mmCIF file with all atom_site columns, C-alpha atoms in Angstrom:
data_model
loop_
_atom_site.group_PDB
_atom_site.id
_atom_site.type_symbol
_atom_site.label_atom_id
_atom_site.label_alt_id
_atom_site.label_comp_id
_atom_site.label_asym_id
_atom_site.label_entity_id
_atom_site.label_seq_id
_atom_site.pdbx_PDB_ins_code
_atom_site.Cartn_x
_atom_site.Cartn_y
_atom_site.Cartn_z
_atom_site.occupancy
_atom_site.B_iso_or_equiv
_atom_site.pdbx_formal_charge
_atom_site.auth_seq_id
_atom_site.auth_comp_id
_atom_site.auth_asym_id
_atom_site.auth_atom_id
_atom_site.pdbx_PDB_model_num
ATOM 1   C CA . MET A 1 1   ? 0.000  0.000  0.000   1.00 0.00 ? 1   MET A CA 1
ATOM 2   C CA . ALA A 1 2   ? 2.793  2.427  0.941   1.00 0.00 ? 2   ALA A CA 1
ATOM 3   C CA . THR A 1 3   ? 4.642  1.484  -2.252  1.00 0.00 ? 3   THR A CA 1
ATOM 4   C CA . THR A 1 4   ? 1.582  2.238  -4.387  1.00 0.00 ? 4   THR A CA 1
ATOM 5   C CA . ARG A 1 5   ? 1.134  5.604  -2.688  1.00 0.00 ? 5   ARG A CA 1
ATOM 6   C CA . PHE A 1 6   ? 4.832  6.410  -3.207  1.00 0.00 ? 6   PHE A CA 1
ATOM 7   C CA . PHE A 1 7   ? 4.687  5.619  -6.938  1.00 0.00 ? 7   PHE A CA 1
ATOM 8   C CA . THR A 1 8   ? 1.434  7.563  -7.337  1.00 0.00 ? 8   THR A CA 1
ATOM 9   C CA . LEU A 1 9   ? 2.993  10.632 -5.692  1.00 0.00 ? 9   LEU A CA 1
ATOM 10  C CA . LEU A 1 10  ? 6.139  10.182 -7.769  1.00 0.00 ? 10  LEU A CA 1
ATOM 11  C CA . ALA A 1 11  ? 4.093  10.040 -10.983 1.00 0.00 ? 11  ALA A CA 1
ATOM 12  C CA . ILE A 1 12  ? 2.172  13.195 -10.005 1.00 0.00 ? 12  ILE A CA 1
ATOM 13  C CA . GLY A 1 13  ? 5.428  14.981 -9.186  1.00 0.00 ? 13  GLY A CA 1
ATOM 14  C CA . ILE A 1 14  ? 7.004  14.035 -12.510 1.00 0.00 ? 14  ILE A CA 1
ATOM 15  C CA . THR A 1 15  ? 3.875  15.113 -14.371 1.00 0.00 ? 15  THR A CA 1
ATOM 16  C CA . LEU A 1 16  ? 3.896  18.514 -12.650 1.00 0.00 ? 16  LEU A CA 1
ATOM 17  C CA . LEU A 1 17  ? 7.614  18.933 -13.313 1.00 0.00 ? 17  LEU A CA 1
ATOM 18  C CA . PHE A 1 18  ? 7.289  18.347 -17.031 1.00 0.00 ? 18  PHE A CA 1
ATOM 19  C CA . CYS A 1 19  ? 3.930  20.001 -17.661 1.00 0.00 ? 19  CYS A CA 1
ATOM 20  C CA . THR A 1 20  ? 4.502  23.417 -16.083 1.00 0.00 ? 20  THR A CA 1
ATOM 21  C CA . PRO A 1 21  ? 3.733  26.175 -18.590 1.00 0.00 ? 21  PRO A CA 1
ATOM 22  C CA . VAL A 1 22  ? 6.485  28.659 -19.412 1.00 0.00 ? 22  VAL A CA 1
ATOM 23  C CA . LYS A 1 23  ? 5.221  30.722 -22.351 1.00 0.00 ? 23  LYS A CA 1
ATOM 24  C CA . GLY A 1 24  ? 4.265  34.272 -21.405 1.00 0.00 ? 24  GLY A CA 1
ATOM 25  C CA . GLN A 1 25  ? 5.203  33.633 -17.796 1.00 0.00 ? 25  GLN A CA 1
ATOM 26  C CA . ASN A 1 26  ? 5.963  36.808 -15.899 1.00 0.00 ? 26  ASN A CA 1
ATOM 27  C CA . SER A 1 27  ? 9.602  36.652 -14.874 1.00 0.00 ? 27  SER A CA 1
ATOM 28  C CA . ALA A 1 28  ? 9.382  39.112 -11.973 1.00 0.00 ? 28  ALA A CA 1
ATOM 29  C CA . GLY A 1 29  ? 8.863  42.204 -14.083 1.00 0.00 ? 29  GLY A CA 1
ATOM 30  C CA . ALA A 1 30  ? 10.327 40.821 -17.305 1.00 0.00 ? 30  ALA A CA 1
ATOM 31  C CA . GLU A 1 31  ? 7.202  40.029 -19.274 1.00 0.00 ? 31  GLU A CA 1
ATOM 32  C CA . SER A 1 32  ? 7.903  38.273 -22.549 1.00 0.00 ? 32  SER A CA 1
ATOM 33  C CA . VAL A 1 33  ? 6.770  39.602 -25.913 1.00 0.00 ? 33  VAL A CA 1
ATOM 34  C CA . THR A 1 34  ? 6.577  37.980 -29.329 1.00 0.00 ? 34  THR A CA 1
ATOM 35  C CA . LEU A 1 35  ? 9.565  38.155 -31.630 1.00 0.00 ? 35  LEU A CA 1
ATOM 36  C CA . GLU A 1 36  ? 7.616  40.385 -34.007 1.00 0.00 ? 36  GLU A CA 1
ATOM 37  C CA . GLN A 1 37  ? 6.777  42.795 -31.166 1.00 0.00 ? 37  GLN A CA 1
ATOM 38  C CA . ALA A 1 38  ? 10.392 42.807 -29.975 1.00 0.00 ? 38  ALA A CA 1
ATOM 39  C CA . LEU A 1 39  ? 11.707 43.584 -33.457 1.00 0.00 ? 39  LEU A CA 1
ATOM 40  C CA . LYS A 1 40  ? 9.279  46.502 -33.694 1.00 0.00 ? 40  LYS A CA 1
ATOM 41  C CA . LEU A 1 41  ? 9.861  47.831 -30.162 1.00 0.00 ? 41  LEU A CA 1
ATOM 42  C CA . ALA A 1 42  ? 13.653 47.422 -29.949 1.00 0.00 ? 42  ALA A CA 1
ATOM 43  C CA . PRO A 1 43  ? 14.532 50.427 -32.148 1.00 0.00 ? 43  PRO A CA 1
ATOM 44  C CA . GLU A 1 44  ? 11.827 52.532 -30.464 1.00 0.00 ? 44  GLU A CA 1
ATOM 45  C CA . THR A 1 45  ? 12.983 51.703 -26.918 1.00 0.00 ? 45  THR A CA 1
ATOM 46  C CA . GLY A 1 46  ? 16.719 51.463 -27.546 1.00 0.00 ? 46  GLY A CA 1
ATOM 47  C CA . LYS A 1 47  ? 16.739 47.963 -26.031 1.00 0.00 ? 47  LYS A CA 1
ATOM 48  C CA . LYS A 1 48  ? 18.339 44.796 -27.309 1.00 0.00 ? 48  LYS A CA 1
ATOM 49  C CA . ILE A 1 49  ? 16.420 41.528 -27.677 1.00 0.00 ? 49  ILE A CA 1
ATOM 50  C CA . LEU A 1 50  ? 16.976 38.568 -25.359 1.00 0.00 ? 50  LEU A CA 1
ATOM 51  C CA . VAL A 1 51  ? 15.768 35.281 -26.860 1.00 0.00 ? 51  VAL A CA 1
ATOM 52  C CA . ASP A 1 52  ? 15.280 32.438 -24.374 1.00 0.00 ? 52  ASP A CA 1
ATOM 53  C CA . VAL A 1 53  ? 15.183 29.133 -26.261 1.00 0.00 ? 53  VAL A CA 1
ATOM 54  C CA . TYR A 1 54  ? 13.821 26.403 -24.003 1.00 0.00 ? 54  TYR A CA 1
ATOM 55  C CA . ALA A 1 55  ? 12.032 23.057 -23.997 1.00 0.00 ? 55  ALA A CA 1
ATOM 56  C CA . THR A 1 56  ? 9.064  22.240 -21.782 1.00 0.00 ? 56  THR A CA 1
ATOM 57  C CA . TRP A 1 57  ? 10.666 18.919 -20.765 1.00 0.00 ? 57  TRP A CA 1
ATOM 58  C CA . CYS A 1 58  ? 14.072 20.433 -19.877 1.00 0.00 ? 58  CYS A CA 1
ATOM 59  C CA . PRO A 1 59  ? 14.820 20.546 -16.126 1.00 0.00 ? 59  PRO A CA 1
ATOM 60  C CA . TYR A 1 60  ? 17.506 23.218 -16.536 1.00 0.00 ? 60  TYR A CA 1
ATOM 61  C CA . CYS A 1 61  ? 15.090 25.375 -18.533 1.00 0.00 ? 61  CYS A CA 1
ATOM 62  C CA . LYS A 1 62  ? 12.582 25.050 -15.712 1.00 0.00 ? 62  LYS A CA 1
ATOM 63  C CA . ARG A 1 63  ? 15.246 26.133 -13.212 1.00 0.00 ? 63  ARG A CA 1
ATOM 64  C CA . MET A 1 64  ? 16.107 29.150 -15.368 1.00 0.00 ? 64  MET A CA 1
ATOM 65  C CA . HIS A 1 65  ? 12.413 30.120 -15.431 1.00 0.00 ? 65  HIS A CA 1
ATOM 66  C CA . SER A 1 66  ? 11.694 29.428 -11.761 1.00 0.00 ? 66  SER A CA 1
ATOM 67  C CA . GLU A 1 67  ? 14.954 30.517 -10.096 1.00 0.00 ? 67  GLU A CA 1
ATOM 68  C CA . VAL A 1 68  ? 17.048 32.672 -12.412 1.00 0.00 ? 68  VAL A CA 1
ATOM 69  C CA . TYR A 1 69  ? 14.679 34.928 -14.377 1.00 0.00 ? 69  TYR A CA 1
ATOM 70  C CA . PRO A 1 70  ? 12.620 35.863 -11.277 1.00 0.00 ? 70  PRO A CA 1
ATOM 71  C CA . SER A 1 71  ? 15.699 36.915 -9.271  1.00 0.00 ? 71  SER A CA 1
ATOM 72  C CA . ASP A 1 72  ? 15.860 40.642 -8.589  1.00 0.00 ? 72  ASP A CA 1
ATOM 73  C CA . GLU A 1 73  ? 19.210 41.242 -10.279 1.00 0.00 ? 73  GLU A CA 1
ATOM 74  C CA . VAL A 1 74  ? 18.277 39.325 -13.453 1.00 0.00 ? 74  VAL A CA 1
ATOM 75  C CA . SER A 1 75  ? 14.845 40.918 -13.642 1.00 0.00 ? 75  SER A CA 1
ATOM 76  C CA . LYS A 1 76  ? 16.367 44.395 -13.301 1.00 0.00 ? 76  LYS A CA 1
ATOM 77  C CA . ALA A 1 77  ? 19.021 43.737 -15.962 1.00 0.00 ? 77  ALA A CA 1
ATOM 78  C CA . ILE A 1 78  ? 16.379 42.478 -18.390 1.00 0.00 ? 78  ILE A CA 1
ATOM 79  C CA . SER A 1 79  ? 14.106 45.455 -17.683 1.00 0.00 ? 79  SER A CA 1
ATOM 80  C CA . ASP A 1 80  ? 16.987 47.901 -18.136 1.00 0.00 ? 80  ASP A CA 1
ATOM 81  C CA . TYR A 1 81  ? 18.461 46.517 -21.352 1.00 0.00 ? 81  TYR A CA 1
ATOM 82  C CA . PHE A 1 82  ? 16.278 43.943 -23.119 1.00 0.00 ? 82  PHE A CA 1
ATOM 83  C CA . LEU A 1 83  ? 12.963 42.860 -24.542 1.00 0.00 ? 83  LEU A CA 1
ATOM 84  C CA . LEU A 1 84  ? 12.449 39.208 -23.588 1.00 0.00 ? 84  LEU A CA 1
ATOM 85  C CA . VAL A 1 85  ? 11.278 36.677 -26.190 1.00 0.00 ? 85  VAL A CA 1
ATOM 86  C CA . LYS A 1 86  ? 10.636 33.035 -25.271 1.00 0.00 ? 86  LYS A CA 1
ATOM 87  C CA . ILE A 1 87  ? 10.928 30.370 -27.955 1.00 0.00 ? 87  ILE A CA 1
ATOM 88  C CA . ASP A 1 88  ? 9.866  26.765 -27.324 1.00 0.00 ? 88  ASP A CA 1
ATOM 89  C CA . VAL A 1 89  ? 12.325 24.622 -29.275 1.00 0.00 ? 89  VAL A CA 1
ATOM 90  C CA . GLU A 1 90  ? 9.441  22.269 -30.097 1.00 0.00 ? 90  GLU A CA 1
ATOM 91  C CA . GLY A 1 91  ? 6.726  24.928 -30.300 1.00 0.00 ? 91  GLY A CA 1
ATOM 92  C CA . SER A 1 92  ? 4.176  25.221 -33.071 1.00 0.00 ? 92  SER A CA 1
ATOM 93  C CA . GLU A 1 93  ? 3.228  28.854 -32.453 1.00 0.00 ? 93  GLU A CA 1
ATOM 94  C CA . GLU A 1 94  ? 3.926  31.139 -35.376 1.00 0.00 ? 94  GLU A CA 1
ATOM 95  C CA . VAL A 1 95  ? 6.969  33.412 -35.292 1.00 0.00 ? 95  VAL A CA 1
ATOM 96  C CA . ASN A 1 96  ? 7.379  36.336 -37.680 1.00 0.00 ? 96  ASN A CA 1
ATOM 97  C CA . TYR A 1 97  ? 11.015 37.225 -38.315 1.00 0.00 ? 97  TYR A CA 1
ATOM 98  C CA . PHE A 1 98  ? 11.062 40.220 -40.660 1.00 0.00 ? 98  PHE A CA 1
ATOM 99  C CA . GLY A 1 99  ? 8.103  38.945 -42.672 1.00 0.00 ? 99  GLY A CA 1
ATOM 100 C CA . GLU A 1 100 ? 9.261  35.329 -42.781 1.00 0.00 ? 100 GLU A CA 1
ATOM 101 C CA . LYS A 1 101 ? 6.693  33.236 -40.950 1.00 0.00 ? 101 LYS A CA 1
ATOM 102 C CA . MET A 1 102 ? 7.660  29.959 -39.306 1.00 0.00 ? 102 MET A CA 1
ATOM 103 C CA . THR A 1 103 ? 6.962  27.956 -36.179 1.00 0.00 ? 103 THR A CA 1
ATOM 104 C CA . GLU A 1 104 ? 8.979  28.411 -33.002 1.00 0.00 ? 104 GLU A CA 1
ATOM 105 C CA . ALA A 1 105 ? 10.631 25.054 -33.708 1.00 0.00 ? 105 ALA A CA 1
ATOM 106 C CA . GLN A 1 106 ? 11.602 26.180 -37.213 1.00 0.00 ? 106 GLN A CA 1
ATOM 107 C CA . PHE A 1 107 ? 12.968 29.456 -35.840 1.00 0.00 ? 107 PHE A CA 1
ATOM 108 C CA . ALA A 1 108 ? 15.081 27.555 -33.287 1.00 0.00 ? 108 ALA A CA 1
ATOM 109 C CA . ARG A 1 109 ? 16.459 25.441 -36.131 1.00 0.00 ? 109 ARG A CA 1
ATOM 110 C CA . ALA A 1 110 ? 17.143 28.605 -38.164 1.00 0.00 ? 110 ALA A CA 1
ATOM 111 C CA . LEU A 1 111 ? 19.186 29.853 -35.192 1.00 0.00 ? 111 LEU A CA 1
ATOM 112 C CA . ASP A 1 112 ? 21.103 26.550 -35.434 1.00 0.00 ? 112 ASP A CA 1
ATOM 113 C CA . ASN A 1 113 ? 20.112 25.885 -31.838 1.00 0.00 ? 113 ASN A CA 1
ATOM 114 C CA . LYS A 1 114 ? 21.783 22.766 -30.457 1.00 0.00 ? 114 LYS A CA 1
ATOM 115 C CA . ASN A 1 115 ? 21.048 22.889 -26.699 1.00 0.00 ? 115 ASN A CA 1
ATOM 116 C CA . VAL A 1 116 ? 18.441 24.017 -24.216 1.00 0.00 ? 116 VAL A CA 1
ATOM 117 C CA . PRO A 1 117 ? 18.372 26.308 -22.478 1.00 0.00 ? 117 PRO A CA 1
ATOM 118 C CA . THR A 1 118 ? 20.177 28.712 -24.792 1.00 0.00 ? 118 THR A CA 1
ATOM 119 C CA . THR A 1 119 ? 20.119 32.489 -24.589 1.00 0.00 ? 119 THR A CA 1
ATOM 120 C CA . TYR A 1 120 ? 20.552 34.576 -27.737 1.00 0.00 ? 120 TYR A CA 1
ATOM 121 C CA . PHE A 1 121 ? 21.451 38.246 -27.600 1.00 0.00 ? 121 PHE A CA 1
ATOM 122 C CA . LEU A 1 122 ? 20.142 40.231 -30.572 1.00 0.00 ? 122 LEU A CA 1
ATOM 123 C CA . ASN A 1 123 ? 20.782 43.857 -31.385 1.00 0.00 ? 123 ASN A CA 1
ATOM 124 C CA . GLN A 1 124 ? 17.989 46.333 -32.088 1.00 0.00 ? 124 GLN A CA 1
ATOM 125 C CA . GLU A 1 125 ? 17.945 45.280 -35.744 1.00 0.00 ? 125 GLU A CA 1
ATOM 126 C CA . GLY A 1 126 ? 17.501 41.592 -34.866 1.00 0.00 ? 126 GLY A CA 1
ATOM 127 C CA . ALA A 1 127 ? 21.037 40.403 -35.677 1.00 0.00 ? 127 ALA A CA 1
ATOM 128 C CA . ILE A 1 128 ? 22.692 37.956 -33.283 1.00 0.00 ? 128 ILE A CA 1
ATOM 129 C CA . LEU A 1 129 ? 25.317 39.555 -31.051 1.00 0.00 ? 129 LEU A CA 1
ATOM 130 C CA . GLY A 1 130 ? 26.117 36.407 -29.098 1.00 0.00 ? 130 GLY A CA 1
ATOM 131 C CA . VAL A 1 131 ? 24.901 33.078 -27.773 1.00 0.00 ? 131 VAL A CA 1
ATOM 132 C CA . GLN A 1 132 ? 25.084 31.580 -24.277 1.00 0.00 ? 132 GLN A CA 1
ATOM 133 C CA . PRO A 1 133 ? 24.109 27.912 -24.000 1.00 0.00 ? 133 PRO A CA 1
ATOM 134 C CA . GLY A 1 134 ? 23.245 26.259 -20.715 1.00 0.00 ? 134 GLY A CA 1
ATOM 135 C CA . TYR A 1 135 ? 22.032 27.055 -17.248 1.00 0.00 ? 135 TYR A CA 1
ATOM 136 C CA . LEU A 1 136 ? 23.647 29.978 -15.407 1.00 0.00 ? 136 LEU A CA 1
ATOM 137 C CA . GLU A 1 137 ? 23.288 30.968 -11.760 1.00 0.00 ? 137 GLU A CA 1
ATOM 138 C CA . PRO A 1 138 ? 21.465 34.285 -11.217 1.00 0.00 ? 138 PRO A CA 1
ATOM 139 C CA . ASP A 1 139 ? 24.586 36.285 -10.291 1.00 0.00 ? 139 ASP A CA 1
ATOM 140 C CA . VAL A 1 140 ? 26.508 35.118 -13.382 1.00 0.00 ? 140 VAL A CA 1
ATOM 141 C CA . PHE A 1 141 ? 23.492 35.555 -15.684 1.00 0.00 ? 141 PHE A CA 1
ATOM 142 C CA . SER A 1 142 ? 22.760 39.078 -14.416 1.00 0.00 ? 142 SER A CA 1
ATOM 143 C CA . SER A 1 143 ? 26.412 40.019 -14.897 1.00 0.00 ? 143 SER A CA 1
ATOM 144 C CA . LEU A 1 144 ? 26.295 38.650 -18.464 1.00 0.00 ? 144 LEU A CA 1
ATOM 145 C CA . LEU A 1 145 ? 23.077 40.586 -19.148 1.00 0.00 ? 145 LEU A CA 1
ATOM 146 C CA . GLN A 1 146 ? 24.678 43.807 -17.908 1.00 0.00 ? 146 GLN A CA 1
ATOM 147 C CA . PHE A 1 147 ? 27.855 43.086 -19.904 1.00 0.00 ? 147 PHE A CA 1
ATOM 148 C CA . VAL A 1 148 ? 25.933 42.722 -23.169 1.00 0.00 ? 148 VAL A CA 1
ATOM 149 C CA . GLY A 1 149 ? 23.194 45.234 -22.373 1.00 0.00 ? 149 GLY A CA 1
ATOM 150 C CA . SER A 1 150 ? 25.586 48.047 -21.467 1.00 0.00 ? 150 SER A CA 1
ATOM 151 C CA . ASP A 1 151 ? 27.727 47.406 -24.578 1.00 0.00 ? 151 ASP A CA 1
ATOM 152 C CA . ALA A 1 152 ? 30.739 46.610 -22.377 1.00 0.00 ? 152 ALA A CA 1
ATOM 153 C CA . TYR A 1 153 ? 31.358 43.644 -24.705 1.00 0.00 ? 153 TYR A CA 1
ATOM 154 C CA . LEU A 1 154 ? 32.529 46.128 -27.345 1.00 0.00 ? 154 LEU A CA 1
ATOM 155 C CA . ASN A 1 155 ? 35.597 47.133 -25.291 1.00 0.00 ? 155 ASN A CA 1
ATOM 156 C CA . GLN A 1 156 ? 36.521 44.169 -23.088 1.00 0.00 ? 156 GLN A CA 1
ATOM 157 C CA . SER A 1 157 ? 36.140 40.468 -22.487 1.00 0.00 ? 157 SER A CA 1
ATOM 158 C CA . PHE A 1 158 ? 33.563 39.107 -20.061 1.00 0.00 ? 158 PHE A CA 1
ATOM 159 C CA . SER A 1 159 ? 36.404 37.991 -17.817 1.00 0.00 ? 159 SER A CA 1
ATOM 160 C CA . GLU A 1 160 ? 37.788 41.551 -17.670 1.00 0.00 ? 160 GLU A CA 1
ATOM 161 C CA . TYR A 1 161 ? 34.299 42.923 -17.076 1.00 0.00 ? 161 TYR A CA 1
ATOM 162 C CA . SER A 1 162 ? 33.634 40.445 -14.262 1.00 0.00 ? 162 SER A CA 1
ATOM 163 C CA . GLN A 1 163 ? 36.883 41.353 -12.501 1.00 0.00 ? 163 GLN A CA 1
ATOM 164 C CA . SER A 1 164 ? 36.077 45.075 -12.652 1.00 0.00 ? 164 SER A CA 1
ATOM 165 C CA . GLU A 1 165 ? 32.640 44.708 -11.046 1.00 0.00 ? 165 GLU A CA 1
#
């Protein structure tokens, strides 16, 4: 009886872990927008575009969304410098990239995405500035966001930037 209860609770826990919605989730002040909206708003706001490529089944993606994005320092860096776009690597929602319509999954493939989570930094015109694959702790991620967002990457390496903070 105890074994049955244990496996039932385990199954419920696994189901909740892998079925938690992420799209449009408020990341403590960093509300996501569509790619089309971001491409329109970026030149108007002077902000860069932060593309979060994730998978609903990915435990590290879930940690990024539940622990990293909601942290105060990450949320502030995103609000200060970026428009956040979330792309489900297996998603079927339509994405409009400068008039070219495709699914989220097709857009992730067009980015040549190999891993999840992966963060893409785009300039105001929608060109890729850089790519950061993998999970990052909030302090490292916020520092990276500030490094790219403030244009410090134009004059120094991330290592130099991190040492000067």
